mmCIF file of C-alpha atoms and ligand atoms in Angstrom:
data_model
loop_
_atom_site.group_PDB
_atom_site.id
_atom_site.type_symbol
_atom_site.label_atom_id
_atom_site.label_comp_id
_atom_site.label_asym_id
_atom_site.label_seq_id
_atom_site.Cartn_x
_atom_site.Cartn_y
_atom_site.Cartn_z
ATOM 1 C CA MET Y 1 54.830 -130.162 40.695
ATOM 2 C CA GLY Y 2 51.378 -130.464 39.771
ATOM 3 C CA LYS Y 3 50.001 -129.617 36.559
ATOM 4 C CA ILE Y 4 52.276 -129.114 33.592
ATOM 5 C CA LEU Y 5 51.456 -127.667 30.200
ATOM 6 C CA VAL Y 6 54.014 -129.280 27.732
ATOM 7 C CA THR Y 7 53.971 -127.953 24.248
ATOM 8 C CA GLY Y 8 55.101 -129.773 21.290
ATOM 9 C CA GLY Y 9 55.318 -132.915 23.422
ATOM 10 C CA ALA Y 10 54.500 -135.289 20.310
ATOM 11 C CA GLY Y 11 57.886 -134.539 19.004
ATOM 12 C CA PHE Y 12 61.522 -135.788 19.812
ATOM 13 C CA ILE Y 13 62.401 -134.243 23.008
ATOM 14 C CA GLY Y 14 59.108 -133.369 23.994
ATOM 15 C CA SER Y 15 57.819 -136.861 24.075
ATOM 16 C CA ALA Y 16 60.981 -137.847 25.673
ATOM 17 C CA PHE Y 17 60.430 -135.335 28.497
ATOM 18 C CA ILE Y 18 56.602 -136.314 29.077
ATOM 19 C CA ARG Y 19 57.508 -139.906 29.174
ATOM 20 C CA ASN Y 20 60.306 -139.195 31.788
ATOM 21 C CA MET Y 21 58.496 -136.766 33.884
ATOM 22 C CA LEU Y 22 55.543 -139.068 34.623
ATOM 23 C CA ASP Y 23 57.894 -141.872 35.374
ATOM 24 C CA TRP Y 24 60.148 -139.661 37.899
ATOM 25 C CA TYR Y 25 56.848 -137.890 39.630
ATOM 26 C CA PRO Y 26 54.281 -140.216 40.515
ATOM 27 C CA ASP Y 27 51.824 -137.011 41.491
ATOM 28 C CA ILE Y 28 52.405 -134.839 38.350
ATOM 29 C CA HIS Y 29 49.593 -134.195 35.600
ATOM 30 C CA ILE Y 30 50.814 -133.357 31.940
ATOM 31 C CA VAL Y 31 48.952 -131.937 29.393
ATOM 32 C CA ASN Y 32 50.358 -132.214 26.164
ATOM 33 C CA LEU Y 33 49.373 -129.506 23.183
ATOM 34 C CA ASP Y 34 50.815 -130.453 19.989
ATOM 35 C CA LYS Y 35 49.439 -129.404 16.273
ATOM 36 C CA LEU Y 36 50.876 -132.588 15.049
ATOM 37 C CA THR Y 37 52.845 -131.246 12.092
ATOM 38 C CA TYR Y 38 54.920 -133.366 10.094
ATOM 39 C CA ALA Y 39 57.451 -134.052 13.092
ATOM 40 C CA GLY Y 40 54.698 -134.493 15.520
ATOM 41 C CA ASN Y 41 54.044 -138.448 16.116
ATOM 42 C CA LEU Y 42 51.554 -140.074 18.502
ATOM 43 C CA ASP Y 43 53.571 -143.197 18.059
ATOM 44 C CA ASN Y 44 56.048 -141.539 20.454
ATOM 45 C CA LEU Y 45 53.649 -141.698 23.369
ATOM 46 C CA LYS Y 46 52.435 -145.077 22.678
ATOM 47 C CA SER Y 47 53.911 -146.276 25.959
ATOM 48 C CA VAL Y 48 52.287 -143.798 28.176
ATOM 49 C CA ASP Y 49 49.169 -145.206 29.456
ATOM 50 C CA THR Y 50 47.889 -143.030 32.409
ATOM 51 C CA LYS Y 51 45.071 -141.012 33.528
ATOM 52 C CA ARG Y 52 48.047 -138.248 34.675
ATOM 53 C CA TYR Y 53 48.382 -137.736 30.805
ATOM 54 C CA THR Y 54 45.947 -135.582 28.421
ATOM 55 C CA PHE Y 55 46.650 -134.920 24.867
ATOM 56 C CA ILE Y 56 45.081 -131.685 23.267
ATOM 57 C CA HIS Y 57 45.526 -131.521 19.336
ATOM 58 C CA GLY Y 58 45.993 -127.650 18.398
ATOM 59 C CA ASP Y 59 48.223 -124.884 17.672
ATOM 60 C CA ILE Y 60 49.861 -122.697 20.046
ATOM 61 C CA VAL Y 61 49.124 -119.720 17.908
ATOM 62 C CA ASP Y 62 45.506 -120.025 18.399
ATOM 63 C CA ALA Y 63 44.698 -117.831 21.512
ATOM 64 C CA GLU Y 64 41.741 -119.874 22.324
ATOM 65 C CA VAL Y 65 43.157 -123.386 22.245
ATOM 66 C CA MET Y 66 45.990 -122.064 24.431
ATOM 67 C CA GLU Y 67 43.862 -120.321 26.752
ATOM 68 C CA HIS Y 68 42.059 -123.459 27.141
ATOM 69 C CA ALA Y 69 45.166 -125.511 27.460
ATOM 70 C CA ILE Y 70 46.983 -123.562 30.101
ATOM 71 C CA LYS Y 71 43.850 -123.413 32.374
ATOM 72 C CA GLY Y 72 44.778 -124.598 35.791
ATOM 73 C CA CYS Y 73 48.417 -125.481 34.968
ATOM 74 C CA ASP Y 74 51.121 -124.484 37.313
ATOM 75 C CA ALA Y 75 53.833 -124.291 34.499
ATOM 76 C CA VAL Y 76 54.521 -124.397 30.804
ATOM 77 C CA VAL Y 77 57.349 -126.035 29.173
ATOM 78 C CA HIS Y 78 57.508 -124.900 25.853
ATOM 79 C CA PHE Y 79 59.170 -127.322 23.112
ATOM 80 C CA ALA Y 80 56.741 -126.893 20.195
ATOM 81 C CA ALA Y 81 58.741 -125.455 17.171
ATOM 82 C CA GLU Y 82 59.701 -125.942 13.520
ATOM 83 C CA THR Y 83 63.227 -127.517 14.237
ATOM 84 C CA HIS Y 84 65.279 -128.163 10.958
ATOM 85 C CA VAL Y 85 67.639 -125.865 9.654
ATOM 86 C CA ASP Y 86 67.613 -127.255 6.276
ATOM 87 C CA ARG Y 87 63.766 -126.880 5.947
ATOM 88 C CA SER Y 88 64.201 -122.790 7.056
ATOM 89 C CA LEU Y 89 66.501 -122.469 4.270
ATOM 90 C CA VAL Y 90 63.953 -123.262 1.728
ATOM 91 C CA GLY Y 91 61.304 -121.226 3.513
ATOM 92 C CA ALA Y 92 60.991 -119.828 7.072
ATOM 93 C CA LYS Y 93 57.252 -118.683 7.295
ATOM 94 C CA ASP Y 94 56.274 -121.486 9.289
ATOM 95 C CA PHE Y 95 59.227 -121.014 11.450
ATOM 96 C CA LEU Y 96 58.385 -117.412 11.900
ATOM 97 C CA ARG Y 97 54.791 -118.034 12.781
ATOM 98 C CA THR Y 98 55.327 -120.751 15.417
ATOM 99 C CA ASN Y 99 59.001 -119.772 16.914
ATOM 100 C CA VAL Y 100 57.874 -115.982 17.439
ATOM 101 C CA GLU Y 101 54.283 -115.646 16.996
ATOM 102 C CA GLY Y 102 53.780 -119.053 18.722
ATOM 103 C CA VAL Y 103 56.183 -117.808 21.735
ATOM 104 C CA TYR Y 104 54.156 -114.786 21.793
ATOM 105 C CA GLN Y 105 50.876 -116.324 22.345
ATOM 106 C CA ILE Y 106 51.983 -118.573 25.125
ATOM 107 C CA LEU Y 107 53.462 -115.535 26.856
ATOM 108 C CA LEU Y 108 50.164 -113.795 26.677
ATOM 109 C CA SER Y 109 48.262 -116.711 27.875
ATOM 110 C CA ALA Y 110 50.607 -117.495 30.848
ATOM 111 C CA ARG Y 111 50.526 -113.940 31.928
ATOM 112 C CA ASN Y 112 46.540 -114.097 31.604
ATOM 113 C CA ASN Y 113 46.465 -117.082 33.773
ATOM 114 C CA ASP Y 114 49.295 -116.366 36.550
ATOM 115 C CA THR Y 115 51.231 -119.302 35.333
ATOM 116 C CA SER Y 116 54.019 -119.643 37.935
ATOM 117 C CA ARG Y 117 56.945 -120.726 35.625
ATOM 118 C CA VAL Y 118 57.249 -120.463 31.660
ATOM 119 C CA LEU Y 119 60.145 -122.465 30.620
ATOM 120 C CA LEU Y 120 61.133 -121.903 26.877
ATOM 121 C CA VAL Y 121 63.221 -124.663 25.367
ATOM 122 C CA SER Y 122 65.885 -122.906 22.944
ATOM 123 C CA THR Y 123 68.981 -123.879 21.369
ATOM 124 C CA ASP Y 124 72.749 -123.143 21.090
ATOM 125 C CA GLU Y 125 72.476 -122.044 17.880
ATOM 126 C CA VAL Y 126 71.313 -118.531 18.641
ATOM 127 C CA TYR Y 127 74.945 -117.719 19.892
ATOM 128 C CA GLY Y 128 75.994 -118.540 15.800
ATOM 129 C CA SER Y 129 79.089 -120.312 14.763
ATOM 130 C CA ARG Y 130 82.031 -120.108 17.385
ATOM 131 C CA ASP Y 131 85.704 -121.047 16.183
ATOM 132 C CA VAL Y 132 87.287 -120.949 19.608
ATOM 133 C CA GLY Y 133 86.009 -121.190 23.083
ATOM 134 C CA SER Y 134 82.788 -121.896 24.703
ATOM 135 C CA ALA Y 135 79.695 -119.294 24.958
ATOM 136 C CA VAL Y 136 78.450 -118.398 28.221
ATOM 137 C CA GLU Y 137 74.865 -117.076 28.955
ATOM 138 C CA THR Y 138 75.982 -113.322 28.954
ATOM 139 C CA ASP Y 139 77.712 -113.466 25.485
ATOM 140 C CA MET Y 140 75.965 -111.756 22.643
ATOM 141 C CA ILE Y 141 73.644 -113.716 20.530
ATOM 142 C CA CYS Y 142 74.408 -114.086 16.663
ATOM 143 C CA PRO Y 143 71.945 -116.278 14.867
ATOM 144 C CA ARG Y 144 73.175 -117.109 11.251
ATOM 145 C CA ASN Y 145 70.187 -119.176 9.897
ATOM 146 C CA PRO Y 146 66.538 -118.402 9.476
ATOM 147 C CA TYR Y 147 65.610 -121.320 12.338
ATOM 148 C CA SER Y 148 68.021 -119.666 14.695
ATOM 149 C CA ALA Y 149 66.973 -116.453 14.049
ATOM 150 C CA SER Y 150 63.541 -117.335 14.887
ATOM 151 C CA LYS Y 151 64.289 -119.002 18.129
ATOM 152 C CA ALA Y 152 66.480 -116.026 19.172
ATOM 153 C CA GLY Y 153 62.874 -113.892 18.307
ATOM 154 C CA GLY Y 154 61.282 -116.338 20.610
ATOM 155 C CA GLU Y 155 63.766 -115.786 23.291
ATOM 156 C CA LEU Y 156 63.793 -112.340 23.223
ATOM 157 C CA LEU Y 157 59.967 -111.764 23.517
ATOM 158 C CA GLY Y 158 60.458 -114.340 26.658
ATOM 159 C CA LYS Y 159 62.835 -111.597 28.130
ATOM 160 C CA ALA Y 160 60.886 -108.743 27.294
ATOM 161 C CA PHE Y 161 57.953 -110.399 29.399
ATOM 162 C CA TYR Y 162 59.947 -110.962 32.153
ATOM 163 C CA GLU Y 163 61.368 -107.478 32.298
ATOM 164 C CA SER Y 164 58.169 -105.673 31.571
ATOM 165 C CA PHE Y 165 55.554 -107.775 33.317
ATOM 166 C CA LYS Y 166 57.571 -109.827 35.705
ATOM 167 C CA LEU Y 167 56.307 -113.149 33.970
ATOM 168 C CA PRO Y 168 58.517 -115.665 35.781
ATOM 169 C CA VAL Y 169 60.403 -116.817 32.117
ATOM 170 C CA LEU Y 170 63.263 -119.321 32.191
ATOM 171 C CA ILE Y 171 65.491 -120.204 29.008
ATOM 172 C CA THR Y 172 67.315 -123.072 28.167
ATOM 173 C CA ARG Y 173 69.780 -123.379 25.325
ATOM 174 C CA GLY Y 174 70.227 -127.016 24.318
ATOM 175 C CA CYS Y 175 72.952 -128.470 22.245
ATOM 176 C CA ASN Y 176 72.618 -131.024 19.602
ATOM 177 C CA THR Y 177 70.300 -133.985 21.009
ATOM 178 C CA TYR Y 178 70.098 -137.408 19.952
ATOM 179 C CA GLY Y 179 68.341 -140.532 21.049
ATOM 180 C CA PRO Y 180 65.338 -142.821 20.187
ATOM 181 C CA TYR Y 181 62.357 -141.244 18.326
ATOM 182 C CA GLN Y 182 64.072 -138.698 16.545
ATOM 183 C CA TYR Y 183 62.542 -137.562 13.136
ATOM 184 C CA PRO Y 184 64.887 -138.869 10.402
ATOM 185 C CA GLU Y 185 65.859 -135.758 8.887
ATOM 186 C CA LYS Y 186 68.323 -135.015 11.571
ATOM 187 C CA VAL Y 187 71.657 -136.390 10.891
ATOM 188 C CA LEU Y 188 72.066 -139.268 13.301
ATOM 189 C CA PRO Y 189 68.497 -140.971 12.822
ATOM 190 C CA LEU Y 190 69.211 -140.393 8.780
ATOM 191 C CA PHE Y 191 72.525 -141.679 8.706
ATOM 192 C CA ILE Y 192 71.377 -144.699 11.114
ATOM 193 C CA THR Y 193 68.382 -145.619 9.333
ATOM 194 C CA ASN Y 194 69.937 -145.098 5.810
ATOM 195 C CA ALA Y 195 72.791 -147.399 6.886
ATOM 196 C CA MET Y 196 70.280 -149.936 7.931
ATOM 197 C CA GLU Y 197 68.256 -149.635 4.669
ATOM 198 C CA ASP Y 198 71.681 -149.934 2.549
ATOM 199 C CA LYS Y 199 71.577 -146.626 1.318
ATOM 200 C CA PRO Y 200 74.058 -143.743 1.105
ATOM 201 C CA LEU Y 201 74.847 -141.401 4.102
ATOM 202 C CA PRO Y 202 74.552 -138.060 2.385
ATOM 203 C CA LEU Y 203 77.372 -135.974 4.163
ATOM 204 C CA TYR Y 204 77.620 -132.096 3.275
ATOM 205 C CA LYS Y 205 81.141 -131.640 1.426
ATOM 206 C CA GLY Y 206 82.944 -128.771 3.097
ATOM 207 C CA GLY Y 207 81.188 -129.186 6.218
ATOM 208 C CA GLU Y 208 82.507 -132.805 7.287
ATOM 209 C CA HIS Y 209 84.829 -131.005 9.774
ATOM 210 C CA ASN Y 210 82.093 -128.972 11.234
ATOM 211 C CA ILE Y 211 81.670 -129.547 15.034
ATOM 212 C CA ARG Y 212 78.518 -130.119 16.894
ATOM 213 C CA ASP Y 213 78.296 -131.082 20.940
ATOM 214 C CA TRP Y 214 76.362 -134.301 21.180
ATOM 215 C CA LEU Y 215 73.831 -134.704 24.213
ATOM 216 C CA TYR Y 216 71.467 -137.698 24.887
ATOM 217 C CA VAL Y 217 68.071 -136.930 24.766
ATOM 218 C CA ASP Y 218 67.088 -138.127 28.798
ATOM 219 C CA ASP Y 219 70.094 -135.894 29.777
ATOM 220 C CA HIS Y 220 68.708 -133.124 27.845
ATOM 221 C CA CYS Y 221 64.971 -133.694 29.700
ATOM 222 C CA ARG Y 222 66.799 -133.913 33.447
ATOM 223 C CA ALA Y 223 68.438 -130.566 32.566
ATOM 224 C CA ILE Y 224 65.027 -128.942 31.749
ATOM 225 C CA ASP Y 225 63.662 -130.657 34.988
ATOM 226 C CA THR Y 226 66.495 -129.138 36.803
ATOM 227 C CA VAL Y 227 66.099 -125.716 35.622
ATOM 228 C CA LEU Y 228 62.132 -125.794 36.062
ATOM 229 C CA ARG Y 229 62.555 -126.879 39.602
ATOM 230 C CA LYS Y 230 65.686 -124.918 40.914
ATOM 231 C CA GLY Y 231 66.465 -121.991 37.770
ATOM 232 C CA VAL Y 232 65.836 -118.261 38.403
ATOM 233 C CA PRO Y 233 63.301 -116.561 36.837
ATOM 234 C CA GLY Y 234 64.743 -114.273 34.073
ATOM 235 C CA GLU Y 235 67.819 -116.347 33.686
ATOM 236 C CA ILE Y 236 69.159 -118.501 30.954
ATOM 237 C CA TYR Y 237 70.835 -121.873 31.310
ATOM 238 C CA ASN Y 238 73.235 -123.669 28.656
ATOM 239 C CA ILE Y 239 72.676 -127.212 28.309
ATOM 240 C CA SER Y 240 75.915 -128.881 26.987
ATOM 241 C CA ALA Y 241 77.625 -132.380 27.688
ATOM 242 C CA GLY Y 242 80.985 -131.402 26.170
ATOM 243 C CA TYR Y 243 81.049 -134.198 23.233
ATOM 244 C CA GLU Y 244 82.291 -132.283 20.891
ATOM 245 C CA LYS Y 245 82.622 -134.190 17.319
ATOM 246 C CA GLU Y 246 83.278 -133.460 13.755
ATOM 247 C CA ASN Y 247 80.667 -134.631 11.507
ATOM 248 C CA ILE Y 248 83.041 -137.058 9.603
ATOM 249 C CA GLU Y 249 83.603 -138.894 13.145
ATOM 250 C CA ILE Y 250 79.828 -139.323 13.978
ATOM 251 C CA THR Y 251 79.691 -140.707 10.437
ATOM 252 C CA ARG Y 252 82.322 -143.257 10.686
ATOM 253 C CA LYS Y 253 80.747 -144.137 14.210
ATOM 254 C CA VAL Y 254 77.474 -144.873 12.535
ATOM 255 C CA LEU Y 255 78.944 -147.010 9.794
ATOM 256 C CA GLU Y 256 80.918 -149.025 12.560
ATOM 257 C CA LEU Y 257 77.968 -149.615 14.573
ATOM 258 C CA THR Y 258 75.868 -150.568 11.402
ATOM 259 C CA GLY Y 259 78.652 -152.731 9.983
ATOM 260 C CA LYS Y 260 79.103 -150.560 6.881
ATOM 261 C CA ASP Y 261 81.958 -149.060 5.234
ATOM 262 C CA GLU Y 262 83.135 -145.772 3.979
ATOM 263 C CA SER Y 263 81.845 -146.273 0.495
ATOM 264 C CA PHE Y 264 78.457 -145.731 2.055
ATOM 265 C CA ILE Y 265 79.377 -142.034 2.376
ATOM 266 C CA GLN Y 266 78.007 -139.590 -0.138
ATOM 267 C CA TRP Y 267 79.018 -136.283 -0.689
ATOM 268 C CA VAL Y 268 76.166 -133.674 -1.225
ATOM 269 C CA PRO Y 269 76.666 -129.877 -1.455
ATOM 270 C CA ASP Y 270 77.157 -127.933 1.851
ATOM 271 C CA ARG Y 271 74.443 -126.540 3.765
ATOM 272 C CA PRO Y 272 74.420 -122.754 2.717
ATOM 273 C CA GLY Y 273 75.877 -120.750 5.373
ATOM 274 C CA HIS Y 274 76.722 -123.899 7.541
ATOM 275 C CA ASP Y 275 77.699 -123.242 11.183
ATOM 276 C CA ARG Y 276 81.248 -124.353 11.786
ATOM 277 C CA ARG Y 277 81.002 -125.080 15.484
ATOM 278 C CA TYR Y 278 78.804 -124.995 18.351
ATOM 279 C CA SER Y 279 80.131 -124.966 21.811
ATOM 280 C CA MET Y 280 78.577 -123.802 25.080
ATOM 281 C CA ASN Y 281 79.935 -123.907 28.822
ATOM 282 C CA SER Y 282 77.375 -125.075 31.144
ATOM 283 C CA ASP Y 283 78.565 -124.516 34.538
ATOM 284 C CA LYS Y 284 75.772 -122.235 35.560
ATOM 285 C CA LEU Y 285 73.450 -125.298 35.203
ATOM 286 C CA ARG Y 286 75.813 -127.659 36.504
ATOM 287 C CA ALA Y 287 75.866 -125.501 39.609
ATOM 288 C CA LEU Y 288 72.027 -126.381 39.954
ATOM 289 C CA GLY Y 289 73.287 -130.311 40.406
ATOM 290 C CA TRP Y 290 72.776 -131.507 36.798
ATOM 291 C CA LYS Y 291 75.463 -133.272 34.848
ATOM 292 C CA PRO Y 292 75.190 -135.531 31.832
ATOM 293 C CA LEU Y 293 74.619 -139.178 33.018
ATOM 294 C CA VAL Y 294 75.026 -140.769 29.313
ATOM 295 C CA SER Y 295 78.609 -140.747 27.774
ATOM 296 C CA TRP Y 296 78.820 -140.407 23.770
ATOM 297 C CA GLU Y 297 79.864 -143.984 23.622
ATOM 298 C CA GLU Y 298 76.781 -145.270 25.760
ATOM 299 C CA GLY Y 299 74.510 -142.754 24.167
ATOM 300 C CA ILE Y 300 75.187 -143.793 20.712
ATOM 301 C CA GLN Y 301 75.231 -147.534 20.967
ATOM 302 C CA LYS Y 302 72.078 -147.237 22.721
ATOM 303 C CA THR Y 303 70.461 -145.126 19.987
ATOM 304 C CA VAL Y 304 71.732 -147.201 17.206
ATOM 305 C CA GLN Y 305 70.248 -150.356 18.945
ATOM 306 C CA TRP Y 306 66.959 -148.668 19.407
ATOM 307 C CA TYR Y 307 66.666 -148.031 15.682
ATOM 308 C CA LYS Y 308 67.604 -151.441 15.122
ATOM 309 C CA GLU Y 309 64.923 -152.626 17.556
ATOM 310 C CA ASN Y 310 62.008 -150.303 16.315
ATOM 311 C CA GLU Y 311 61.795 -150.525 12.371
ATOM 312 C CA TRP Y 312 58.081 -150.269 12.480
ATOM 313 C CA TRP Y 313 58.533 -146.559 13.940
ATOM 314 C CA TRP Y 314 61.003 -145.134 11.407
ATOM 315 C CA ARG Y 315 59.885 -147.190 8.268
ATOM 316 C CA LYS Y 316 56.390 -145.407 8.389
ATOM 317 C CA ILE Y 317 57.967 -142.191 8.426
ATOM 318 C CA LYS Y 318 60.533 -142.633 5.541
ATOM 319 C CA GLU Y 319 57.724 -143.963 3.388
ATOM 320 C CA GLY Y 320 55.548 -141.274 4.265
ATOM 321 C CA GLU Y 321 56.080 -137.396 4.226
ATOM 322 C CA PHE Y 322 59.803 -137.837 4.345
ATOM 323 C CA LYS Y 323 60.044 -139.396 0.887
ATOM 324 C CA LYS Y 324 59.226 -136.028 -1.001
ATOM 325 C CA TYR Y 325 61.461 -134.187 1.144
ATOM 326 C CA TYR Y 326 64.590 -136.544 0.663
ATOM 327 C CA GLU Y 327 63.984 -136.579 -3.161
ATOM 328 C CA GLU Y 328 64.120 -132.590 -3.066
ATOM 329 C CA GLN Y 329 66.881 -132.303 -0.692
ATOM 330 C CA TYR Y 330 69.124 -135.118 -1.805
ATOM 331 C CA ILE Y 331 68.781 -137.034 -4.415
ATOM 332 C CA LYS Y 332 68.302 -134.116 -6.919
ATOM 333 C CA ARG Y 333 71.901 -132.795 -5.460
ATOM 334 C CA ILE Y 334 74.200 -135.449 -5.292
ATOM 335 C CA ILE Y 335 77.779 -134.763 -6.150
ATOM 336 C CA THR Y 336 78.723 -137.246 -8.831
HETATM 337 P P1 NAD U 1 60.600 -131.761 17.042
HETATM 338 O O1 NAD U 1 60.409 -130.942 15.399
HETATM 339 O O2 NAD U 1 61.001 -133.181 16.849
HETATM 340 O O3 NAD U 1 59.210 -131.664 17.269
HETATM 341 C C1 NAD U 1 58.663 -130.442 17.167
HETATM 342 C C2 NAD U 1 56.988 -130.681 17.887
HETATM 343 O O4 NAD U 1 56.511 -129.302 17.698
HETATM 344 C C3 NAD U 1 56.227 -131.517 16.920
HETATM 345 O O5 NAD U 1 55.459 -132.392 17.614
HETATM 346 C C4 NAD U 1 55.257 -130.550 16.248
HETATM 347 O O6 NAD U 1 53.994 -131.329 15.797
HETATM 348 C C5 NAD U 1 54.876 -129.637 17.319
HETATM 349 N N1 NAD U 1 54.738 -128.118 16.673
HETATM 350 C C6 NAD U 1 55.114 -127.326 15.745
HETATM 351 N N2 NAD U 1 54.464 -126.478 15.706
HETATM 352 C C7 NAD U 1 53.546 -126.496 16.414
HETATM 353 C C8 NAD U 1 52.411 -125.306 16.743
HETATM 354 N N3 NAD U 1 52.329 -124.301 16.145
HETATM 355 N N4 NAD U 1 51.677 -125.620 17.529
HETATM 356 C C9 NAD U 1 51.567 -127.130 18.272
HETATM 357 N N5 NAD U 1 52.489 -127.685 18.320
HETATM 358 C C10 NAD U 1 53.608 -127.554 17.247
HETATM 359 O O7 NAD U 1 61.574 -131.156 17.485
HETATM 360 P P2 NAD U 1 62.768 -131.465 18.875
HETATM 361 O O8 NAD U 1 63.840 -131.837 18.151
HETATM 362 O O9 NAD U 1 62.265 -132.449 19.770
HETATM 363 O O10 NAD U 1 62.990 -130.015 19.582
HETATM 364 C C11 NAD U 1 61.964 -129.778 20.580
HETATM 365 C C12 NAD U 1 62.496 -128.171 21.057
HETATM 366 O O11 NAD U 1 63.780 -128.295 21.371
HETATM 367 C C13 NAD U 1 62.393 -127.106 19.932
HETATM 368 O O12 NAD U 1 62.138 -126.007 20.486
HETATM 369 C C14 NAD U 1 64.108 -126.928 19.451
HETATM 370 O O13 NAD U 1 64.101 -125.815 18.903
HETATM 371 C C15 NAD U 1 64.600 -127.488 20.830
HETATM 372 N N6 NAD U 1 66.087 -127.687 20.595
HETATM 373 C C16 NAD U 1 66.175 -129.013 19.724
HETATM 374 C C17 NAD U 1 67.443 -129.555 19.867
HETATM 375 C C18 NAD U 1 67.604 -130.969 18.999
HETATM 376 O O14 NAD U 1 68.888 -131.090 18.917
HETATM 377 N N7 NAD U 1 66.628 -131.557 18.599
HETATM 378 C C19 NAD U 1 68.376 -129.211 20.479
HETATM 379 C C20 NAD U 1 68.258 -127.926 21.254
HETATM 380 C C21 NAD U 1 67.069 -127.308 21.585
HETATM 381 O O1 DAU U 2 72.684 -127.318 17.961
HETATM 382 C C1 DAU U 2 71.089 -127.682 18.065
HETATM 383 C C2 DAU U 2 70.420 -127.822 17.110
HETATM 384 O O2 DAU U 2 70.671 -129.023 16.574
HETATM 385 C C3 DAU U 2 68.748 -127.666 17.423
HETATM 386 O O3 DAU U 2 68.410 -126.409 17.552
HETATM 387 C C4 DAU U 2 68.054 -128.108 16.139
HETATM 388 O O4 DAU U 2 66.809 -128.168 16.271
HETATM 389 C C5 DAU U 2 68.596 -129.564 15.519
HETATM 390 O O5 DAU U 2 68.002 -129.652 14.059
HETATM 391 C C6 DAU U 2 70.093 -129.518 15.255
HETATM 392 O O6 DAU U 2 70.736 -128.561 14.391
HETATM 393 P P1 DAU U 2 71.934 -128.718 13.381
HETATM 394 O O7 DAU U 2 71.507 -128.258 12.034
HETATM 395 O O8 DAU U 2 72.978 -128.949 13.915
HETATM 396 O O9 DAU U 2 71.370 -130.430 13.101
HETATM 397 P P2 DAU U 2 71.380 -131.465 11.634
HETATM 398 O O10 DAU U 2 71.054 -132.873 12.320
HETATM 399 O O11 DAU U 2 70.686 -130.903 10.801
HETATM 400 O O12 DAU U 2 72.760 -131.349 11.222
HETATM 401 C C7 DAU U 2 74.051 -131.764 12.386
HETATM 402 C C8 DAU U 2 75.121 -131.611 11.330
HETATM 403 O O13 DAU U 2 75.267 -132.677 10.208
HETATM 404 C C9 DAU U 2 75.360 -130.462 10.624
HETATM 405 O O14 DAU U 2 76.434 -129.715 10.577
HETATM 406 C C10 DAU U 2 74.957 -130.376 9.196
HETATM 407 C C11 DAU U 2 75.668 -131.995 9.051
HETATM 408 N N1 DAU U 2 74.646 -132.927 8.113
HETATM 409 C C12 DAU U 2 73.388 -132.956 8.512
HETATM 410 C C13 DAU U 2 72.213 -133.751 7.462
HETATM 411 C C14 DAU U 2 70.954 -133.562 7.799
HETATM 412 C C15 DAU U 2 75.121 -133.382 6.895
HETATM 413 O O15 DAU U 2 76.318 -133.392 6.647
HETATM 414 N N2 DAU U 2 74.338 -134.112 6.233
HETATM 415 C C16 DAU U 2 73.055 -134.497 6.490
HETATM 416 O O16 DAU U 2 72.192 -134.887 5.727
#
């Protein structure tokens, strides 16, 4: 597969993709371009010790940086993004900059460099909330929060570059992903680490029966690798495992695995415009040979175990940038 540019490789899924790809393909070289925002963390790549990996600290919006990073790369796998819905509700400027303008710059640079594959990692959130049935790739998109609207904007630019210039763009739409090294603003690492710290688990009141489909991070990486190798340019591929769970169910699972009871649940005001349910059909991807290898039961146990064994990783984060965010987002909003 040669040389691949990964953007946002110091984040949660991007770093898992780099660790896995270097393992799976002995001849691959990976260039990781990451701005190291609050969510980027080089600790996620501590185990990567090889000459087949290069790190570039930089911003995808910066044309010069992008042109330099993409040079000589056969493919781009684009993860870099602002990713947290709740932060996008407080202010979405950075989301528009990175998730729309950033994608535009990647497409321009890929076009200038005749890059042979450009895979944009997107999300099931672009379909919007779905009460019944499961979305297929040809369904209309209907994003309902600033994060998903910005991701949809990036996707549409990708599609436009495919139609206008035949740039070989592929798009994946992944469902809720979990596993080791996930920044503890997202519900599972937040609840797991709070439980370990004897702190309450802030569950959105009114959203406790909302549903997300849970995918273990290595299965998400395998899916992206499958689309990168076998996907058809111009096409979109849903990635979903089919483990649909209510928020109250995942909360109870975390309590069970951390040995805590329901008194640890703390009700906080619901997310405005909270999407009720995400659900996708992934037959198109499965026809390329992919299927999830890690069940919800196995995945959540492995994940809780990892956070138990790696306090060094998350305690640093929770005592740093995260602390102020948590105060604003939760402590001031607790329902008493
Ligand atoms: P993350 O928030 O953990 O990491 C994002 C990374 O992007 C960080 O390393 C950050 O430093 C980097 N970054 C942000 N802005 C940048 C910029 N302008 N230039 C260069 N680097 C920049 O994200 P994640 O949860 O790993 O998500 C990765 C991708 O997968 C995103 O595109 C997201 O939309 C998509 N996705 C995530 C999920 C999920 O459940 N986490 C599900 C489906 C799709
Ligand atoms: O569906 C894919 C998306 O999954 C990705 O595109 C996003 O980048 C990723 O952040 C994630 O978005 P969600 O909004 O679904 O994930 P989050 O972990 O923020 O919330 C999951 C559910 O848990 C959601 O219904 C809101 C609820 N929740 C979340 C937090 C952080 C709570 O009840 N309490 C919380 O403190």
